[in-house]
């Protein structure tokens, strides 16, 4: 039963969702939704019953202390609402959780029940996959939909992927069958430095979401974190000749593939995006700053280049979501496979 007491009347609401697990390489997608929730001070209004969807031996609850009292946090999916003011008021319904262990159809139906009750106009699901993309280049982000009309209207790719999928693909198809426009945005994370966090991929997803929905998201420390992350990977690559050679190979492949795209129109469009994001109202820091420290867990480390991810692994999103289906050199556009 859906109860929405305390939720105000929403303005042009869009649901934005991300799930930890198979569809979240480098935790880039779930971090993006978490970033919006923090920046806009979202208030949780609902949480799905953890026992309905999660295997607690796979996703274990955690115990913590508050004022000397032991408390338990159960793995689940939570919904919150935030209001965007720039360039015009609009509400986002943020869905952040963990890919469910079971009952995926019921899980999606419950999410869609909230979407219908709140009058959601569109659902955008964020994902991240591992790909043959160099860390030194802009993060590729592809927008995918199963709706041909929506693909034309929003300049998105129409998914034609066949194969294993994750909760992102299932939710998107559930939206389509329910008559709710749905889009998934996929960021490609370098497979050789795949451990979280990846602030560069998170920032790329937020930038693409801004373009898609015509809104402004405060970036906070993400730009500094992204630069620090890249500097860290650069330093590690400089110390490993094998990795440095591999990165150079990826760079050459990427640059060759993108050369036809470097038209005057494409460059002008990217410059317009840059100018919009420099607007102080967009929430960027506007001033240079030192590189943020990621702490012990945030230090980049390289994967074994000889071991490619296999389907079914937590960080093997590109295999699960059609990394080879993109039709581009290096598999950077595997996002297309999630639908």
Coordinates of C-alpha atoms in Angstrom, one line a residue:
X1 CA 0.0 0.0 0.0
X2 CA 1.4 3.4 -1.0
X3 CA 1.1 6.2 1.5
X4 CA 2.3 9.6 0.5
X5 CA 1.4 11.7 3.5
X6 CA 3.6 14.8 3.8
X7 CA 4.6 14.8 0.1
X8 CA 3.8 18.3 -1.4
X9 CA 2.2 18.8 -4.7
X10 CA 5.0 18.3 -7.3
X11 CA 5.9 20.5 -10.2
X12 CA 6.6 18.7 -13.5
X13 CA 8.1 15.7 -11.6
X14 CA 10.8 13.5 -13.1
X15 CA 11.9 10.3 -11.4
X16 CA 15.7 9.7 -11.3
X17 CA 16.9 6.3 -10.2
X18 CA 20.1 4.4 -9.6
X19 CA 21.0 1.1 -8.1
X20 CA 24.1 -0.2 -6.6
X21 CA 25.4 -3.5 -8.0
X22 CA 25.7 -4.9 -11.5
X23 CA 24.7 -1.6 -13.2
X24 CA 26.9 0.7 -11.1
X25 CA 30.6 0.4 -12.2
X26 CA 32.7 2.6 -9.9
X27 CA 29.5 3.4 -7.9
X28 CA 29.2 6.3 -10.4
X29 CA 25.4 6.1 -10.9
X30 CA 24.4 5.7 -7.2
X31 CA 26.8 8.4 -6.2
X32 CA 25.2 10.8 -8.7
X33 CA 21.8 10.3 -7.1
X34 CA 23.3 10.6 -3.7
X35 CA 25.0 13.8 -4.7
X36 CA 21.7 15.3 -5.8
X37 CA 20.0 14.2 -2.6
X38 CA 22.7 15.9 -0.5
X39 CA 23.0 19.1 -2.5
X40 CA 19.2 19.7 -2.6
X41 CA 18.6 18.4 0.9
X42 CA 16.2 15.7 -0.1
X43 CA 13.7 14.3 2.4
X44 CA 13.0 10.5 2.3
X45 CA 9.3 9.9 2.1
X46 CA 9.2 6.1 1.5
X47 CA 11.3 3.0 1.7
X48 CA 10.6 -0.4 0.2
X49 CA 10.3 -3.4 2.6
X50 CA 13.8 -4.9 2.6
X51 CA 12.5 -8.4 3.3
X52 CA 10.5 -8.4 0.1
X53 CA 13.5 -8.0 -2.2
X54 CA 16.8 -8.6 -0.6
X55 CA 18.9 -11.7 0.4
X56 CA 20.5 -10.5 3.6
X57 CA 23.4 -13.0 3.1
X58 CA 24.2 -11.1 -0.1
X59 CA 23.5 -7.6 1.1
X60 CA 23.9 -7.7 4.8
X61 CA 22.4 -5.2 7.3
X62 CA 24.7 -3.1 9.3
X63 CA 24.7 -2.4 13.0
X64 CA 25.6 1.0 14.4
X65 CA 25.5 3.0 17.6
X66 CA 23.5 6.2 18.4
X67 CA 23.7 7.6 22.0
X68 CA 24.7 4.2 23.3
X69 CA 21.8 2.4 21.5
X70 CA 22.5 -0.3 18.9
X71 CA 20.6 0.3 15.7
X72 CA 20.3 -1.7 12.4
X73 CA 20.2 -0.3 8.9
X74 CA 18.7 -2.7 6.4
X75 CA 19.6 -2.8 2.7
X76 CA 16.7 -1.3 0.8
X77 CA 15.6 1.3 -1.8
X78 CA 14.5 4.7 -0.6
X79 CA 12.6 7.5 -2.3
X80 CA 13.0 11.2 -1.7
X81 CA 11.9 14.5 -3.3
X82 CA 14.0 17.5 -4.1
X83 CA 13.1 20.8 -5.8
X84 CA 15.3 22.3 -8.6
X85 CA 15.0 26.0 -8.9
X86 CA 17.3 26.7 -11.9
X87 CA 16.4 27.6 -14.6
X88 CA 12.8 27.1 -13.5
X89 CA 11.2 25.2 -10.6
X90 CA 10.9 21.5 -11.1
X91 CA 10.8 18.5 -8.7
X92 CA 12.8 15.3 -8.9
X93 CA 11.8 12.1 -7.2
X94 CA 15.1 10.4 -6.4
X95 CA 15.2 6.6 -6.1
X96 CA 18.4 5.2 -4.6
X97 CA 18.9 1.6 -3.5
X98 CA 20.5 -1.7 -4.2
X99 CA 19.7 -4.0 -7.1
X100 CA 17.2 -6.4 -5.6
X101 CA 18.0 -10.1 -5.1
X102 CA 14.5 -11.3 -6.0
X103 CA 11.0 -10.4 -7.1
X104 CA 12.1 -7.9 -9.7
X105 CA 8.7 -7.5 -11.3
X106 CA 7.1 -6.7 -8.0
X107 CA 10.0 -4.4 -7.2
X108 CA 9.4 -2.4 -10.5
X109 CA 5.6 -2.4 -10.0
X110 CA 6.1 -0.8 -6.5
X111 CA 8.4 1.8 -8.0
X112 CA 5.9 2.5 -10.8
X113 CA 3.1 2.8 -8.2
X114 CA 4.9 5.7 -6.6
X115 CA 5.5 7.2 -10.0
X116 CA 1.8 7.1 -10.9
X117 CA 0.7 8.5 -7.5
X118 CA 3.2 11.4 -7.8
X119 CA 2.3 12.2 -11.4
X120 CA 5.8 11.5 -12.7
X121 CA 6.2 12.6 -16.3
X122 CA 9.3 10.7 -17.1
X123 CA 11.7 8.2 -15.5
X124 CA 15.5 8.5 -16.0
X125 CA 17.6 5.6 -14.8
X126 CA 21.4 6.1 -14.3
X127 CA 23.9 3.4 -14.9
X128 CA 27.6 2.8 -15.3
X129 CA 29.5 0.1 -17.1
X130 CA 33.1 -1.0 -17.5
X131 CA 34.5 -0.2 -21.0
X132 CA 37.6 0.1 -23.1
X133 CA 37.8 3.8 -22.6
X134 CA 40.9 5.8 -21.5
X135 CA 40.7 7.7 -18.2
X136 CA 42.4 10.7 -19.9
X137 CA 39.4 11.5 -22.2
X138 CA 35.9 12.8 -21.4
X139 CA 33.7 10.0 -20.0
X140 CA 31.3 8.7 -22.7
X141 CA 27.7 9.0 -21.6
X142 CA 25.0 7.5 -23.8
X143 CA 21.3 8.1 -23.6
X144 CA 19.1 5.1 -24.5
X145 CA 15.4 4.5 -24.7
X146 CA 13.0 1.8 -26.1
X147 CA 10.6 4.5 -27.4
X148 CA 11.3 5.5 -31.0
X149 CA 9.4 8.7 -30.7
X150 CA 11.3 9.7 -27.5
X151 CA 14.6 8.8 -29.1
X152 CA 13.8 11.2 -31.9
X153 CA 12.5 14.0 -29.7
X154 CA 15.4 13.9 -27.2
X155 CA 18.2 12.8 -29.6
X156 CA 18.7 9.5 -27.9
X157 CA 19.7 6.0 -29.1
X158 CA 17.0 3.4 -29.6
X159 CA 18.0 0.3 -27.8
X160 CA 18.4 -2.9 -29.8
X161 CA 20.3 -5.0 -27.3
X162 CA 19.6 -8.6 -26.7
X163 CA 21.2 -10.5 -23.8
X164 CA 21.5 -10.5 -20.0
X165 CA 20.3 -7.4 -18.3
X166 CA 20.1 -5.8 -14.8
X167 CA 17.5 -4.0 -12.9
X168 CA 18.1 -0.8 -14.9
X169 CA 16.9 -2.6 -18.1
X170 CA 14.0 -4.3 -16.3
X171 CA 12.8 -1.0 -14.8
X172 CA 13.1 0.8 -18.1
X173 CA 11.0 -1.8 -19.9
X174 CA 8.4 -1.8 -17.1
X175 CA 8.1 2.0 -17.5
X176 CA 7.6 1.5 -21.3
X177 CA 4.8 -1.1 -20.8
X178 CA 3.2 1.2 -18.2
X179 CA 3.1 4.1 -20.6
X180 CA 5.7 6.2 -18.7
X181 CA 8.5 7.7 -20.9
X182 CA 11.8 6.2 -19.8
X183 CA 15.4 6.9 -20.5
X184 CA 18.6 5.4 -19.2
X185 CA 21.9 7.3 -19.2
X186 CA 25.1 5.1 -19.2
X187 CA 28.6 6.2 -18.3
X188 CA 31.6 4.2 -19.4
X189 CA 34.2 3.6 -16.7
X190 CA 37.7 2.5 -17.6
X191 CA 37.9 -1.2 -16.8
X192 CA 41.5 -1.0 -15.7
X193 CA 40.7 1.4 -12.9
X194 CA 37.2 0.2 -11.9
X195 CA 37.1 0.4 -8.1
X196 CA 34.9 3.1 -6.6
X197 CA 34.7 6.0 -6.3
X198 CA 34.9 7.5 -9.8
X199 CA 33.9 11.1 -9.5
X200 CA 34.7 11.8 -13.1
X201 CA 32.0 9.4 -14.3
X202 CA 29.6 10.7 -11.7
X203 CA 30.1 14.3 -12.9
X204 CA 29.6 13.2 -16.5
X205 CA 26.3 11.6 -15.6
X206 CA 25.1 14.7 -13.8
X207 CA 26.1 16.9 -16.7
X208 CA 24.2 14.7 -19.2
X209 CA 21.2 14.7 -16.9
X210 CA 21.4 18.5 -16.8
X211 CA 21.3 18.6 -20.6
X212 CA 18.5 16.1 -20.8
X213 CA 16.2 17.8 -18.3
X214 CA 17.3 21.4 -18.8
X215 CA 18.2 22.0 -15.2
X216 CA 21.2 23.0 -13.1
X217 CA 22.7 20.7 -10.5
X218 CA 25.3 22.1 -8.0
X219 CA 28.5 20.3 -8.6
X220 CA 30.0 20.9 -5.1
X221 CA 33.4 19.3 -4.8
X222 CA 32.9 16.9 -7.7
X223 CA 35.1 18.8 -10.2
X224 CA 38.0 18.9 -7.8
X225 CA 37.5 15.3 -6.9
X226 CA 37.4 14.3 -10.6
X227 CA 40.7 16.2 -11.2
X228 CA 42.3 14.6 -8.2
X229 CA 41.1 11.2 -9.4
X230 CA 42.6 11.7 -12.8
X231 CA 45.9 13.0 -11.4
X232 CA 46.1 9.9 -9.2
X233 CA 45.5 7.5 -12.2
X234 CA 48.0 9.5 -14.3
X235 CA 50.7 9.0 -11.6
X236 CA 50.0 5.3 -11.4
X237 CA 50.1 4.9 -15.1
X238 CA 53.4 6.8 -15.3
X239 CA 54.9 4.2 -12.9
X240 CA 53.7 1.2 -14.9
X241 CA 54.9 1.0 -18.5
X242 CA 52.4 -1.7 -19.4
X243 CA 49.5 0.4 -18.2
X244 CA 50.9 3.5 -19.9
X245 CA 51.2 1.7 -23.2
X246 CA 47.7 0.3 -22.9
X247 CA 46.2 3.7 -22.1
X248 CA 48.0 5.2 -25.1
X249 CA 46.4 2.5 -27.3
X250 CA 43.0 3.3 -26.0
X251 CA 43.6 7.0 -26.5
X252 CA 44.5 6.5 -30.2
X253 CA 41.5 4.3 -30.8
X254 CA 39.2 6.8 -29.1
X255 CA 40.6 9.8 -30.9
X256 CA 40.4 8.0 -34.3
X257 CA 36.8 7.0 -33.7
X258 CA 35.8 10.5 -32.7
X259 CA 37.6 12.4 -35.4
X260 CA 34.5 12.6 -37.7
X261 CA 32.5 14.0 -34.8
X262 CA 34.8 17.0 -34.4
X263 CA 32.6 19.2 -36.6
X264 CA 32.1 22.9 -36.1
X265 CA 28.5 22.2 -34.9
X266 CA 29.6 19.6 -32.4
X267 CA 32.3 21.9 -31.0
X268 CA 29.9 24.8 -30.8
X269 CA 27.3 22.7 -28.9
X270 CA 29.9 21.5 -26.4
X271 CA 31.1 25.1 -25.9
X272 CA 27.5 26.2 -25.1
X273 CA 27.3 23.5 -22.5
X274 CA 30.5 24.7 -21.0
X275 CA 29.3 28.3 -20.8
X276 CA 26.0 27.2 -19.1
X277 CA 27.9 25.3 -16.5
X278 CA 30.2 28.2 -15.7
X279 CA 27.1 30.2 -14.6
X280 CA 27.5 30.7 -10.8
X281 CA 23.8 29.8 -10.4
X282 CA 24.7 26.3 -11.7
X283 CA 26.3 25.6 -8.4
X284 CA 29.9 25.2 -9.4
X285 CA 32.6 26.4 -7.2
X286 CA 33.7 29.1 -9.7
X287 CA 37.1 29.3 -8.2
X288 CA 40.1 27.0 -8.5
X289 CA 40.9 24.8 -5.6
X290 CA 43.3 22.1 -4.4
X291 CA 42.7 18.5 -5.2
X292 CA 40.4 16.8 -2.8
X293 CA 41.8 13.7 -1.0
X294 CA 39.8 10.6 -1.6
X295 CA 41.1 8.9 1.6
X296 CA 42.3 5.3 1.7
X297 CA 39.3 3.9 -0.1
X298 CA 39.5 6.5 -2.8
X299 CA 43.1 5.8 -4.0
X300 CA 42.9 4.6 -7.6
X301 CA 44.3 1.2 -8.3
X302 CA 44.7 -0.7 -11.5
X303 CA 42.9 -3.9 -12.4
X304 CA 44.9 -6.8 -13.8
X305 CA 45.0 -6.0 -17.5
X306 CA 45.1 -9.6 -18.4
X307 CA 41.8 -10.3 -16.6
X308 CA 38.7 -9.0 -18.3
X309 CA 35.5 -8.8 -16.3
X310 CA 33.0 -11.7 -16.7
X311 CA 29.2 -11.6 -16.8
X312 CA 27.7 -11.9 -13.4
X313 CA 30.4 -10.0 -11.5
X314 CA 29.3 -6.9 -9.6
X315 CA 31.5 -4.7 -11.7
X316 CA 30.9 -6.4 -15.1
X317 CA 28.2 -4.0 -16.2
X318 CA 29.5 -3.8 -19.8
X319 CA 29.1 -7.5 -20.3
X320 CA 25.7 -7.5 -18.6
X321 CA 24.4 -4.5 -20.4
X322 CA 25.6 -5.1 -23.9
X323 CA 29.1 -3.6 -23.9
X324 CA 29.8 -5.2 -27.3
X325 CA 26.5 -4.0 -28.7
X326 CA 27.5 -0.4 -29.1
X327 CA 28.9 -0.6 -32.6
X328 CA 31.8 1.7 -31.6
X329 CA 35.5 0.9 -31.3
X330 CA 36.4 -0.1 -27.8
X331 CA 32.9 -0.8 -26.6
X332 CA 32.5 2.6 -24.9
X333 CA 28.9 2.8 -25.7
X334 CA 27.7 -0.4 -24.0
X335 CA 25.0 1.6 -22.3
X336 CA 22.7 0.7 -25.3
X337 CA 22.5 -2.8 -24.0
X338 CA 20.5 -2.2 -20.9
X339 CA 17.1 -2.0 -22.4

